[in-house]
Short mmCIF file of C-alpha atoms in Angstrom, two decimals:
data_model
loop_
_atom_site.label_atom_id
_atom_site.label_comp_id
_atom_site.label_asym_id
_atom_site.label_seq_id
_atom_site.Cartn_x
_atom_site.Cartn_y
_atom_site.Cartn_z
CA MET A 1 -10.25 4.87 -4.06
CA GLU A 2 -11.67 6.15 -0.76
CA LYS A 3 -15.20 5.08 -1.72
CA TYR A 4 -14.08 1.51 -2.43
CA ILE A 5 -12.25 1.31 0.89
CA LEU A 6 -15.22 2.60 2.89
CA ASP A 7 -17.59 0.19 1.13
CA ALA A 8 -15.21 -2.69 1.87
CA VAL A 9 -15.04 -1.58 5.51
CA GLU A 10 -18.84 -1.48 5.86
CA GLU A 11 -19.23 -5.04 4.56
CA SER A 12 -16.31 -6.25 6.69
CA ILE A 13 -17.86 -4.75 9.84
CA GLU A 14 -21.14 -6.52 9.17
CA ARG A 15 -19.35 -9.85 8.73
CA ILE A 16 -17.05 -9.44 11.73
CA THR A 17 -19.73 -8.26 14.16
CA THR A 18 -22.38 -10.83 13.19
CA ALA A 19 -19.79 -13.59 13.62
CA SER A 20 -18.75 -12.11 16.96
CA GLU A 21 -22.38 -12.14 18.14
CA ARG A 22 -22.46 -15.91 17.66
CA GLY A 23 -19.14 -16.35 19.44
CA VAL A 24 -16.98 -16.74 16.32
CA LYS A 25 -13.83 -14.69 15.80
CA SER A 26 -12.63 -13.77 12.33
CA GLN A 27 -9.31 -14.63 10.68
CA PHE A 28 -7.00 -12.75 8.31
CA LEU A 29 -4.71 -14.02 5.56
CA ILE A 30 -2.04 -11.42 4.80
CA GLY A 31 0.52 -11.20 2.02
CA ALA A 32 3.46 -9.05 0.93
CA GLY A 33 1.24 -6.13 -0.09
CA CYS A 34 0.56 -5.39 3.58
CA SER A 35 4.23 -4.64 4.28
CA ILE A 36 5.05 -2.34 1.35
CA SER A 37 4.30 0.84 3.31
CA CYS A 38 6.72 -0.40 6.00
CA GLY A 39 9.50 -0.01 3.43
CA ILE A 40 9.75 -3.72 2.65
CA PRO A 41 10.09 -4.29 -1.12
CA SER A 42 7.20 -5.79 -3.08
CA ALA A 43 7.70 -8.98 -5.08
CA ASN A 44 8.41 -6.89 -8.21
CA GLU A 45 10.98 -4.78 -6.35
CA ILE A 46 12.68 -7.93 -5.05
CA LEU A 47 12.86 -9.18 -8.64
CA LYS A 48 14.58 -5.95 -9.63
CA LEU A 49 17.10 -6.35 -6.81
CA ILE A 50 17.93 -9.87 -7.96
CA GLN A 51 18.09 -8.79 -11.59
CA LYS A 52 20.55 -6.04 -10.70
CA LYS A 53 22.67 -8.23 -8.43
CA PHE A 54 22.71 -11.33 -10.66
CA PRO A 55 22.29 -10.05 -14.25
CA ILE A 56 24.01 -13.03 -15.88
CA SER A 57 21.84 -15.60 -14.07
CA TYR A 58 18.75 -13.51 -14.79
CA GLN A 59 19.46 -13.41 -18.54
CA LYS A 60 19.57 -17.23 -18.60
CA LEU A 61 15.89 -17.41 -17.63
CA PRO A 62 13.38 -17.84 -20.48
CA LEU A 63 11.51 -14.59 -21.21
CA ASP A 64 8.20 -15.95 -19.94
CA GLN A 65 9.76 -16.69 -16.53
CA ARG A 66 11.32 -13.28 -15.91
CA ALA A 67 8.23 -12.01 -14.09
CA ASP A 68 7.76 -15.21 -12.04
CA TYR A 69 8.85 -14.54 -8.45
CA ARG A 70 9.31 -18.19 -7.53
CA LYS A 71 11.43 -18.91 -10.62
CA ILE A 72 13.65 -15.87 -10.08
CA ILE A 73 14.16 -16.41 -6.35
CA ASP A 74 15.41 -19.89 -7.23
CA LEU A 75 18.38 -18.26 -8.97
CA LEU A 76 19.84 -17.61 -5.52
CA PRO A 77 21.60 -20.29 -3.49
CA LEU A 78 20.06 -20.94 -0.06
CA ASN A 79 22.47 -18.79 1.99
CA GLU A 80 22.26 -15.87 -0.44
CA ARG A 81 18.47 -16.07 -0.38
CA LYS A 82 18.34 -16.05 3.42
CA GLU A 83 20.67 -13.06 3.64
CA LEU A 84 18.53 -11.17 1.11
CA ILE A 85 15.37 -11.85 3.14
CA ILE A 86 17.03 -10.64 6.35
CA GLU A 87 18.41 -7.56 4.57
CA ILE A 88 15.07 -6.42 3.14
CA THR A 89 13.07 -7.03 6.34
CA THR A 90 15.43 -5.70 9.01
CA GLY A 91 15.02 -2.24 10.51
CA LYS A 92 11.77 -1.43 8.71
CA LYS A 93 8.98 0.68 10.17
CA VAL A 94 5.64 -0.58 11.48
CA ASN A 95 2.75 0.79 9.43
CA TRP A 96 -0.65 1.93 10.69
CA GLY A 97 -2.35 -1.08 9.11
CA TYR A 98 -0.47 -3.51 11.32
CA LEU A 99 -1.20 -1.40 14.42
CA ALA A 100 -4.90 -1.51 13.54
CA LEU A 101 -4.82 -5.29 12.96
CA ALA A 102 -3.03 -5.75 16.29
CA ARG A 103 -5.80 -3.77 17.99
CA LEU A 104 -8.50 -5.97 16.39
CA MET A 105 -6.68 -9.02 17.73
CA GLU A 106 -6.35 -7.48 21.17
CA ALA A 107 -10.04 -6.50 21.20
CA GLY A 108 -11.06 -10.08 20.44
CA TYR A 109 -12.42 -9.61 16.91
CA VAL A 110 -9.61 -11.59 15.23
CA SER A 111 -8.38 -14.96 16.48
CA ARG A 112 -5.69 -15.83 13.95
CA VAL A 113 -3.61 -14.11 11.33
CA LEU A 114 -2.09 -16.38 8.71
CA SER A 115 0.94 -14.62 7.27
CA LEU A 116 2.71 -15.39 4.02
CA ASN A 117 5.37 -12.84 4.96
CA PHE A 118 8.82 -13.43 6.41
CA ASP A 119 8.84 -10.10 8.26
CA HIS A 120 7.80 -9.52 11.89
CA GLN A 121 5.90 -6.27 11.42
CA LEU A 122 2.67 -7.59 12.93
CA GLN A 123 4.48 -9.04 15.96
CA ARG A 124 6.22 -5.71 16.46
CA ALA A 125 2.90 -3.86 16.19
CA CYS A 126 1.43 -6.14 18.84
CA SER A 127 4.40 -5.50 21.14
CA LEU A 128 4.04 -1.75 20.69
CA ILE A 129 0.51 -1.86 22.10
CA GLY A 130 1.52 -4.22 24.92
CA PHE A 131 -0.21 -7.26 23.41
CA HIS A 132 1.54 -10.61 22.93
CA PRO A 133 -0.22 -13.28 20.84
CA ALA A 134 1.16 -16.79 20.30
CA ILE A 135 3.57 -17.11 17.35
CA TYR A 136 3.81 -20.24 15.18
CA ASP A 137 6.25 -21.05 12.38
CA PHE A 138 4.72 -23.65 10.06
CA ALA A 139 7.82 -23.78 7.87
CA VAL A 140 9.59 -25.49 10.77
CA ALA A 141 6.77 -27.05 12.77
CA PRO A 142 3.52 -27.57 10.85
CA THR A 143 0.83 -29.57 12.62
CA LYS A 144 -2.32 -31.43 11.68
CA ASP A 145 -3.63 -31.03 15.23
CA ILE A 146 -5.24 -27.64 14.64
CA GLU A 147 -7.15 -27.74 17.94
CA GLN A 148 -3.82 -27.31 19.77
CA ILE A 149 -3.23 -23.90 18.20
CA VAL A 150 -3.77 -21.16 20.76
CA SER A 151 -5.75 -18.02 19.96
CA PRO A 152 -5.04 -15.22 19.39
CA SER A 153 -2.06 -16.17 17.26
CA ILE A 154 0.09 -15.23 14.29
CA ILE A 155 0.99 -18.15 12.04
CA HIS A 156 3.87 -17.80 9.58
CA LEU A 157 2.99 -20.23 6.81
CA HIS A 158 6.31 -20.07 4.92
CA GLY A 159 8.72 -19.16 7.71
CA GLN A 160 10.29 -16.09 9.31
CA SER A 161 13.29 -13.99 8.30
CA TYR A 162 15.41 -15.25 11.21
CA GLY A 163 13.86 -18.71 11.26
CA PHE A 164 15.49 -21.98 10.31
CA ARG A 165 13.59 -22.17 7.02
CA GLN A 166 12.19 -19.65 4.54
CA LEU A 167 10.12 -21.30 1.82
CA SER A 168 10.12 -19.13 -1.26
CA ASN A 169 10.85 -21.03 -4.46
CA GLU A 170 8.40 -23.14 -6.43
CA LYS A 171 9.61 -26.56 -5.31
CA GLU A 172 9.66 -25.65 -1.60
CA THR A 173 6.20 -24.06 -1.52
CA ASN A 174 4.61 -26.83 -3.60
CA ASN A 175 6.02 -29.55 -1.32
CA HIS A 176 4.90 -27.61 1.75
CA ILE A 177 1.27 -27.21 0.69
CA LEU A 178 0.26 -30.67 1.96
CA LYS A 179 1.64 -29.83 5.40
CA ILE A 180 -0.36 -26.63 5.75
CA SER A 181 -3.55 -27.91 4.08
CA PRO A 182 -5.22 -29.01 7.36
CA LEU A 183 -4.76 -25.50 8.75
CA LEU A 184 -6.04 -23.89 5.55
CA GLU A 185 -9.11 -26.13 5.38
CA ASN A 186 -9.91 -25.38 9.02
CA THR A 187 -9.50 -21.66 8.38
CA PHE A 188 -11.81 -21.62 5.35
CA SER A 189 -14.60 -23.50 7.12
CA SER A 190 -14.55 -22.30 10.74
CA SER A 191 -14.79 -18.49 10.62
CA PRO A 192 -15.04 -15.47 8.30
CA LEU A 193 -11.78 -14.97 6.40
CA PHE A 194 -10.41 -11.64 5.19
CA VAL A 195 -7.64 -11.75 2.58
CA THR A 196 -5.46 -8.70 1.96
CA GLY A 197 -2.06 -8.02 0.43
CA TYR A 198 -2.11 -11.39 -1.37
CA SER A 199 -2.91 -11.85 -5.06
CA GLY A 200 -3.11 -15.65 -5.21
CA GLU A 201 -1.73 -15.70 -8.75
CA SER A 202 0.17 -18.84 -9.85
CA ASP A 203 0.12 -20.16 -6.32
CA GLU A 204 -0.48 -23.69 -5.02
CA MET A 205 -2.02 -22.34 -1.84
CA PHE A 206 -4.64 -20.49 -3.83
CA LYS A 207 -5.56 -23.75 -5.55
CA VAL A 208 -6.28 -25.27 -2.12
CA LEU A 209 -8.39 -22.26 -1.18
CA GLU A 210 -10.29 -22.45 -4.48
CA LYS A 211 -10.90 -26.18 -4.08
CA LYS A 212 -11.76 -26.28 -0.38
CA TYR A 213 -13.75 -23.09 0.11
CA SER A 214 -17.41 -24.15 0.19
CA GLY A 215 -19.13 -21.06 1.55
CA LYS A 216 -19.59 -22.24 5.15
CA GLU A 217 -18.32 -18.81 6.22
CA PHE A 218 -17.90 -15.46 4.46
CA LEU A 219 -14.76 -14.83 2.42
CA THR A 220 -13.81 -11.19 1.80
CA TRP A 221 -10.94 -10.55 -0.62
CA MET A 222 -9.30 -7.11 -0.81
CA GLY A 223 -7.14 -6.22 -3.80
CA TYR A 224 -5.41 -3.17 -5.23
CA ASP A 225 -6.80 -3.76 -8.75
CA TYR A 226 -10.27 -2.29 -9.14
CA SER A 227 -11.57 -5.45 -10.82
CA ALA A 228 -10.93 -9.00 -9.66
CA LYS A 229 -8.36 -10.84 -11.76
CA LEU A 230 -9.41 -13.82 -13.85
CA HIS A 231 -8.02 -16.47 -11.49
CA LEU A 232 -10.47 -15.29 -8.79
CA GLU A 233 -13.59 -15.71 -10.94
CA LYS A 234 -14.38 -19.30 -9.97
CA LEU A 235 -13.93 -18.55 -6.27
CA LEU A 236 -16.13 -15.45 -6.45
CA LYS A 237 -19.01 -17.38 -7.99
CA ASN A 238 -19.76 -18.55 -4.47
CA ASN A 239 -22.49 -16.29 -3.08
CA HIS A 240 -20.63 -15.86 0.20
CA ALA A 241 -17.36 -14.68 -1.33
CA SER A 242 -16.81 -11.07 -2.37
CA TYR A 243 -14.04 -8.96 -3.87
CA TRP A 244 -13.26 -5.31 -3.13
CA GLY A 245 -10.82 -3.53 -5.42
CA GLY A 246 -8.98 -0.24 -5.02
CA VAL A 247 -8.25 -1.11 -1.39
CA GLU A 248 -5.00 -0.14 0.33
CA PHE A 249 -4.09 -2.11 3.45
CA ASP A 250 -3.32 0.78 5.82
CA SER A 251 -6.42 2.82 5.02
CA TYR A 252 -8.70 -0.23 5.09
CA MET A 253 -7.41 -1.47 8.44
CA VAL A 254 -7.44 1.93 10.16
CA ASN A 255 -10.99 2.71 8.98
CA LEU A 256 -12.07 -0.76 10.11
CA ALA A 257 -10.50 -0.24 13.55
CA ILE A 258 -12.13 3.20 13.87
CA LYS A 259 -15.59 1.78 13.09
CA LEU A 260 -15.08 -1.07 15.56
CA LYS A 261 -13.98 1.46 18.23
CA CYS A 262 -10.48 -0.06 18.41
CA TRP A 263 -8.64 3.08 17.31
CA PRO A 264 -6.38 4.84 18.06
CA PRO A 265 -3.93 2.68 20.00
CA ARG A 266 -2.85 4.40 23.20
CA LEU A 267 0.73 4.36 21.93
CA VAL A 268 -0.07 7.14 19.44
CA SER A 269 -2.92 8.93 21.27
CA GLU A 270 -1.10 9.07 24.61
CA PRO A 271 2.50 8.08 23.90
CA LEU A 272 4.02 9.38 27.14
CA LYS A 273 1.44 7.65 29.35
CA THR A 274 1.98 4.46 27.34
CA VAL A 275 5.72 4.57 27.97
CA GLN A 276 5.02 5.31 31.66
CA GLY A 277 2.95 2.13 31.71
CA TRP A 278 5.85 0.16 30.23
CA VAL A 279 8.29 1.63 32.76
CA SER A 280 5.94 0.83 35.65
CA THR A 281 6.24 -2.91 34.87
CA LEU A 282 9.92 -2.87 35.89
CA ALA A 283 10.56 -4.55 39.23
CA ASP A 284 12.49 -2.72 41.94
CA PHE A 285 16.22 -3.41 42.04
CA ARG A 286 18.00 -4.47 45.25
CA PRO A 287 21.80 -4.03 45.06
CA ALA A 288 22.48 -6.63 47.75
CA LEU A 289 20.71 -8.82 50.27
CA GLY A 290 19.32 -6.72 53.08
CA GLN A 291 19.74 -3.45 51.16
CA LYS A 292 16.87 -1.11 50.36
CA SER A 293 15.36 -1.58 46.89
CA LEU A 294 15.77 1.11 44.23
CA LYS A 295 12.89 2.17 42.03
CA LEU A 296 14.65 2.35 38.64
CA GLN A 297 11.46 3.52 36.96
CA TYR A 298 11.27 6.70 39.10
CA ALA A 299 13.83 8.77 37.12
CA ALA A 300 12.33 7.69 33.78
CA ASN A 301 8.83 8.63 34.93
CA GLN A 302 9.99 12.07 36.06
CA LYS A 303 11.50 12.74 32.64
CA LEU A 304 8.29 11.66 30.92
CA ILE A 305 6.18 13.91 33.16
CA HIS A 306 8.51 16.80 32.33
CA LEU A 307 8.16 16.13 28.57
CA GLU A 308 4.38 16.06 28.78
CA ARG A 309 4.30 19.33 30.74
CA GLU A 310 6.71 20.97 28.28
CA TRP A 311 4.57 19.93 25.27
CA SER A 312 1.37 21.22 26.91
CA GLU A 313 2.94 24.57 27.75
CA LYS A 314 4.48 25.02 24.29
CA TYR A 315 1.30 24.35 22.32
CA SER A 316 -1.42 25.27 24.83
CA LYS A 317 -2.77 28.11 22.67
CA LEU A 318 -2.87 26.12 19.43
CA PRO A 319 -5.78 23.96 18.18
CA LYS A 320 -5.74 20.32 19.25
CA PHE A 321 -5.24 18.57 15.92
CA GLU A 322 -3.96 15.23 17.21
CA ASN A 323 -7.25 13.32 17.57
CA ASP A 324 -8.55 14.60 14.24
CA TYR A 325 -5.34 13.37 12.63
CA LEU A 326 -5.61 9.92 14.23
CA PHE A 327 -9.27 9.58 13.24
CA LEU A 328 -8.56 10.79 9.67
CA ASN A 329 -10.85 13.78 10.20
CA TYR A 330 -9.08 16.19 7.87
CA GLN A 331 -12.12 18.45 7.52
CA ASN A 332 -12.01 19.20 11.24
CA ILE A 333 -8.33 20.13 11.01
CA ILE A 334 -9.01 22.60 8.20
CA LYS A 335 -11.98 24.04 10.09
CA LYS A 336 -9.88 24.58 13.22
CA TYR A 337 -7.05 26.08 11.19
CA THR A 338 -9.19 28.53 9.20
CA ARG A 339 -11.04 29.67 12.34
CA SER A 340 -7.96 29.93 14.53
CA LYS A 341 -6.73 33.31 15.77
CA ASN A 342 -3.20 31.91 15.98
CA LYS A 343 -2.51 31.00 12.33
CA LYS A 344 0.99 32.47 12.48
CA GLU A 345 1.85 30.32 15.50
CA ILE A 346 0.42 27.24 13.79
CA LEU A 347 2.66 27.84 10.78
CA LYS A 348 5.71 28.28 13.00
CA SER A 349 5.19 24.76 14.35
CA ASP A 350 6.49 22.16 11.86
CA PHE A 351 4.20 19.56 13.44
CA HIS A 352 1.01 21.62 13.13
CA ARG A 353 1.86 22.96 9.67
CA MET A 354 2.47 19.40 8.45
CA LEU A 355 -0.94 18.29 9.76
CA VAL A 356 -2.75 21.16 8.05
CA ALA A 357 -0.92 20.47 4.76
CA TRP A 358 -1.87 16.80 5.06
CA ALA A 359 -5.52 17.69 5.70
CA TYR A 360 -5.73 19.90 2.59
CA SER A 361 -4.02 17.21 0.52
CA GLU A 362 -6.45 14.52 1.71
CA LEU A 363 -9.48 16.70 1.02
CA SER A 364 -8.10 17.37 -2.46
CA HIS A 365 -7.67 13.65 -3.04
CA LYS A 366 -11.23 12.93 -1.89
CA ASN A 367 -12.70 15.40 -4.40
CA TRP A 368 -10.42 14.17 -7.17
CA GLN A 369 -11.48 10.55 -6.59
CA LEU A 370 -15.17 11.51 -6.68
CA ALA A 371 -14.60 13.31 -9.99
CA LEU A 372 -13.39 10.07 -11.61
CA ASP A 373 -17.00 8.88 -11.75
CA ARG A 374 -17.96 9.40 -15.40
CA LYS A 375 -21.64 8.97 -14.59
CA LEU A 376 -21.63 12.36 -12.88
CA PRO A 377 -22.74 15.42 -14.90
CA LYS A 378 -19.85 17.28 -16.52
CA LYS A 379 -20.47 20.42 -14.41
CA LYS A 380 -20.35 18.37 -11.21
CA ARG A 381 -17.06 16.73 -12.18
CA ILE A 382 -15.51 20.10 -13.03
CA ALA A 383 -16.70 21.56 -9.71
CA LEU A 384 -15.14 18.67 -7.80
CA LEU A 385 -11.85 19.04 -9.67
CA MET A 386 -11.76 22.79 -9.08
CA LYS A 387 -12.27 22.17 -5.36
CA SER A 388 -9.54 19.55 -5.47
CA ASN A 389 -7.22 22.01 -7.21
CA LYS A 390 -7.89 24.69 -4.61
CA TYR A 391 -7.10 22.32 -1.73
CA ILE A 392 -3.92 20.94 -3.29
CA GLU A 393 -2.68 24.49 -3.89
CA GLU A 394 -3.24 25.26 -0.20
CA SER A 395 -1.36 22.09 0.71
CA LEU A 396 1.60 22.93 -1.56
CA ASN A 397 1.79 26.45 -0.12
CA LEU A 398 2.25 24.92 3.33
CA ASP A 399 4.56 22.08 2.32
CA ASP A 400 5.89 21.67 -1.25
CA ASP A 401 6.11 17.90 -1.02
CA SER A 402 6.64 16.17 -4.37
CA VAL A 403 3.81 13.66 -3.73
CA ARG A 404 1.41 16.59 -3.49
CA ALA A 405 2.90 18.08 -6.64
CA SER A 406 2.16 14.77 -8.36
CA ASN A 407 -1.45 15.03 -7.20
CA LYS A 408 -1.57 18.57 -8.58
CA ILE A 409 -0.43 17.28 -11.99
CA ASN A 410 -3.10 14.56 -11.91
CA VAL A 411 -5.84 17.09 -11.13
CA GLU A 412 -4.74 19.39 -13.97
CA ILE A 413 -4.67 16.49 -16.46
CA LEU A 414 -8.14 15.39 -15.34
CA LEU A 415 -9.41 18.94 -15.76
CA TYR A 416 -8.13 18.89 -19.34
CA LEU A 417 -9.72 15.51 -20.06
CA VAL A 418 -13.09 16.75 -18.79
CA THR A 419 -13.02 20.29 -20.25
CA ARG A 420 -10.60 19.87 -23.20
CA LYS A 421 -9.06 23.24 -22.29
CA GLU A 422 -5.35 23.06 -23.07
CA ARG A 423 -4.33 25.54 -20.37
CA TYR A 424 -4.67 22.78 -17.78
CA LEU A 425 -1.99 20.75 -19.56
CA ASP A 426 0.24 23.83 -19.53
CA ILE A 427 -0.25 24.21 -15.77
CA ALA A 428 0.58 20.51 -15.26
CA ILE A 429 3.84 21.00 -17.18
CA LEU A 430 4.67 24.17 -15.21
CA THR A 431 4.08 22.20 -11.99
CA MET A 432 6.47 19.52 -13.19
CA ASN A 433 9.13 22.12 -14.03
CA LYS A 434 8.71 23.72 -10.62
CA TYR A 435 8.77 20.60 -8.45
CA GLY A 436 9.72 17.56 -10.52
CA TYR A 437 13.37 18.00 -11.39
CA LYS A 438 14.14 19.61 -8.04
CA LYS A 439 12.73 16.63 -6.16
CA LYS A 440 13.83 14.01 -8.70
CA ASN A 441 10.49 12.30 -8.12
CA LYS A 442 9.83 9.34 -10.41
CA LYS A 443 6.05 9.50 -9.96
CA LEU A 444 6.04 13.11 -11.17
CA MET A 445 8.05 12.15 -14.24
CA TYR A 446 5.78 9.19 -14.95
CA ASN A 447 2.56 11.19 -14.64
CA ILE A 448 3.69 14.21 -16.67
CA ILE A 449 4.17 12.02 -19.75
CA VAL A 450 0.34 11.80 -19.90
CA ALA A 451 0.20 15.60 -20.27
CA TYR A 452 2.68 15.40 -23.15
CA ILE A 453 0.65 12.59 -24.76
CA GLU A 454 -2.37 14.88 -24.83
CA LYS A 455 -0.24 17.80 -26.06
CA TYR A 456 1.04 15.70 -28.96
CA LYS A 457 -2.51 14.69 -29.92
CA ILE A 458 -3.35 18.41 -30.24
CA HIS A 459 -0.26 19.74 -32.05
CA LYS A 460 1.61 16.75 -33.54
CA ASP A 461 4.77 18.63 -32.57
CA ILE A 462 7.95 16.53 -32.91
CA GLY A 463 9.61 18.76 -30.30
CA ILE A 464 7.36 17.15 -27.71
CA THR A 465 8.97 13.80 -28.50
CA LYS A 466 12.40 15.15 -27.62
CA THR A 467 11.06 16.33 -24.25
CA VAL A 468 9.34 13.01 -23.50
CA LYS A 469 12.46 11.01 -24.37
CA LYS A 470 14.50 13.29 -22.13
CA ILE A 471 12.08 12.62 -19.25
CA TRP A 472 12.16 8.86 -19.94
CA THR A 473 15.97 8.86 -19.95
CA LYS A 474 15.90 10.28 -16.42
CA LEU A 475 12.96 8.21 -15.22
CA LYS A 476 14.38 4.85 -16.24
CA VAL A 477 17.46 5.53 -14.10
CA TYR A 478 15.16 5.65 -11.06
CA ASP A 479 12.76 2.91 -12.12
CA ARG A 480 13.09 1.03 -15.41
CA ASN A 481 9.67 -0.55 -14.86
CA MET A 482 7.67 2.71 -14.88
CA SER A 483 7.45 2.61 -18.65
CA TYR A 484 3.76 2.24 -19.46
CA ASN A 485 3.00 5.91 -20.19
CA TYR A 486 6.13 6.06 -22.35
CA ILE A 487 4.97 2.94 -24.22
CA CYS A 488 1.65 4.67 -24.92
CA TYR A 489 3.48 7.73 -26.20
CA LEU A 490 5.60 5.61 -28.56
CA SER A 491 2.43 4.01 -29.91
CA ILE A 492 0.82 7.40 -30.57
CA ILE A 493 3.83 8.85 -32.42
CA GLY A 494 4.24 5.68 -34.49
CA GLU A 495 7.61 4.48 -33.17
CA GLU A 496 6.47 0.87 -33.44
CA GLU A 497 9.79 -0.95 -33.02
CA LEU A 498 10.71 0.94 -29.87
CA CYS A 499 7.17 0.50 -28.57
CA LYS A 500 7.45 -3.26 -29.18
CA GLU A 501 10.82 -3.38 -27.40
CA GLU A 502 9.58 -1.50 -24.33
CA LEU A 503 6.27 -3.38 -24.08
CA SER A 504 8.02 -6.73 -24.44
CA TYR A 505 10.36 -5.83 -21.60
CA ALA A 506 7.52 -4.49 -19.41
CA LEU A 507 5.49 -7.68 -19.85
CA SER A 508 8.53 -9.88 -19.20
CA VAL A 509 9.13 -8.26 -15.79
CA GLY A 510 5.45 -7.88 -14.85
CA ALA A 511 5.46 -4.08 -15.17
CA ALA A 512 2.68 -3.69 -17.76
CA PRO A 513 -0.97 -3.41 -16.58
CA LYS A 514 -2.45 -6.43 -18.35
CA ASN A 515 -6.02 -5.37 -17.56
CA LYS A 516 -5.58 -2.15 -19.57
CA LEU A 517 -3.65 -3.26 -22.66
CA LEU A 518 -6.50 -4.42 -24.87
CA ASN A 519 -8.76 -1.42 -24.20
CA ASP A 520 -6.31 1.48 -24.00
CA GLU A 521 -7.03 3.90 -26.86
CA ASP A 522 -3.43 5.11 -26.75
CA LEU A 523 -2.32 1.64 -27.92
CA TYR A 524 -4.75 1.37 -30.83
CA ASN A 525 -1.97 2.13 -33.33
CA VAL A 526 -0.21 -1.12 -32.37
CA SER A 527 -2.97 -3.33 -30.91
CA GLY A 528 -3.79 -4.81 -34.33
CA THR A 529 -0.23 -5.85 -35.15
CA ARG A 530 0.98 -9.44 -35.09
CA TRP A 531 3.69 -8.75 -32.56
CA PHE A 532 1.21 -7.12 -30.13
CA LYS A 533 -1.19 -10.07 -30.37
CA SER A 534 1.73 -12.47 -29.98
CA LEU A 535 2.92 -10.71 -26.80
CA CYS A 536 -0.62 -10.73 -25.38
CA LYS A 537 -0.91 -14.46 -26.02
CA LYS A 538 2.53 -15.17 -24.59
CA TYR A 539 1.87 -13.30 -21.34
CA ASP A 540 -1.82 -14.28 -20.92
CA VAL A 541 -3.24 -10.81 -21.54
CA ASN A 542 -7.03 -11.21 -21.80
#
């Protein structure tokens, strides 16, 4: 994934800087995918919340509408819907991606951000760096007079969580499209546009974009899927539109900000000095007319100076990892750690140990991602995976985080798929037994089923089925929608009816990867059946 992100960043830099040289600032269109790492539920997770809270209403929906966000949100009355939006957006963290986007706005590279989100994460990110763009709510006050919109600005196209209106169901958004069309047309034709966190599927706004985009400016679309979905094909036929898959919002934005020399924000590189700057903006307080003014900021500044001195004294003999961490330079962190004479002191510090564990984990991930390239010679792929394995082991020794354990399982499974040596599957299963049940991590449970799929192909052992069903029984308690690997297993062992039942459910709630279904070898046992073809037709699997 890292390669795709860096390639997307390089093209984006070219488009942003060349526009800047001719006095044109770029614009961003952001969707719900940008806020997931803040802890705000994705559309699918919101659907699950509604399904759990209103099961009777949900069951009344036709099967082909149970994965349609706008149909399901319409199950809620207006007040219930507003309370849900406030509940899922309140008290959430600000991710690095929004901090990076705020810095690009502050630096003058981005003039407007059009947001389809109800949350205020970007506004909060701007405030954290001491930057305050104009905020517009087009759900309440749309305008045709686009020239009156101030830049830089954040424009909420469908409303805000605490606003008077939040447009979320099909009728509301369809009626609203005419009111925001002048803004959209202006956006598409006046400056380079970067789209991220927004799929555009089954969306009236996308239809406007598709119709009105003529290639006057560059359009760069970032998506999580490695290949562009079918609905984007017509748009991407324009020579000035491009799609980059495998792109995560946070990593893309931070790497973009680094390359444009807008990173890190002072808030994270020099937090105490940043807070001192905030405190210094306080006016003096005069208790009464004629009395001497009090400097309220004095006591706060003294405390901050003391904290900075205390930190410097405590860690003065340890390597300075902070800048390497902020600039994603994990190789430098490992180099400083391995060459340090104070390894024991580093490991005593939770902060420093966490950074070293992170660095090893990231280096493991980099090698693992490179090894996915099937064009590489077999020996090269194995060498990359062995390096990845070594680094993830180092990371787990420092911090036995379940996400890293999941990466370890993935590396072992990949080693098996490349070498066909069964011992790697055994190590993956041992890793699961060591970390998975202790951490109750759903990703671990989901991934380990792949190891059991490969084990079954080798031995045809019915005992494996009992183990897999035991794992699935636990996994579905945590996330009913993480069923795809289990569906593949059911296909392989010939449990056709159960496979049909699970696949039908997964498609109905949007949990099955449509782009994989027709070509996945693990589904070949069922892909020729009538029911499979019928499901594919029903849910537009191409």
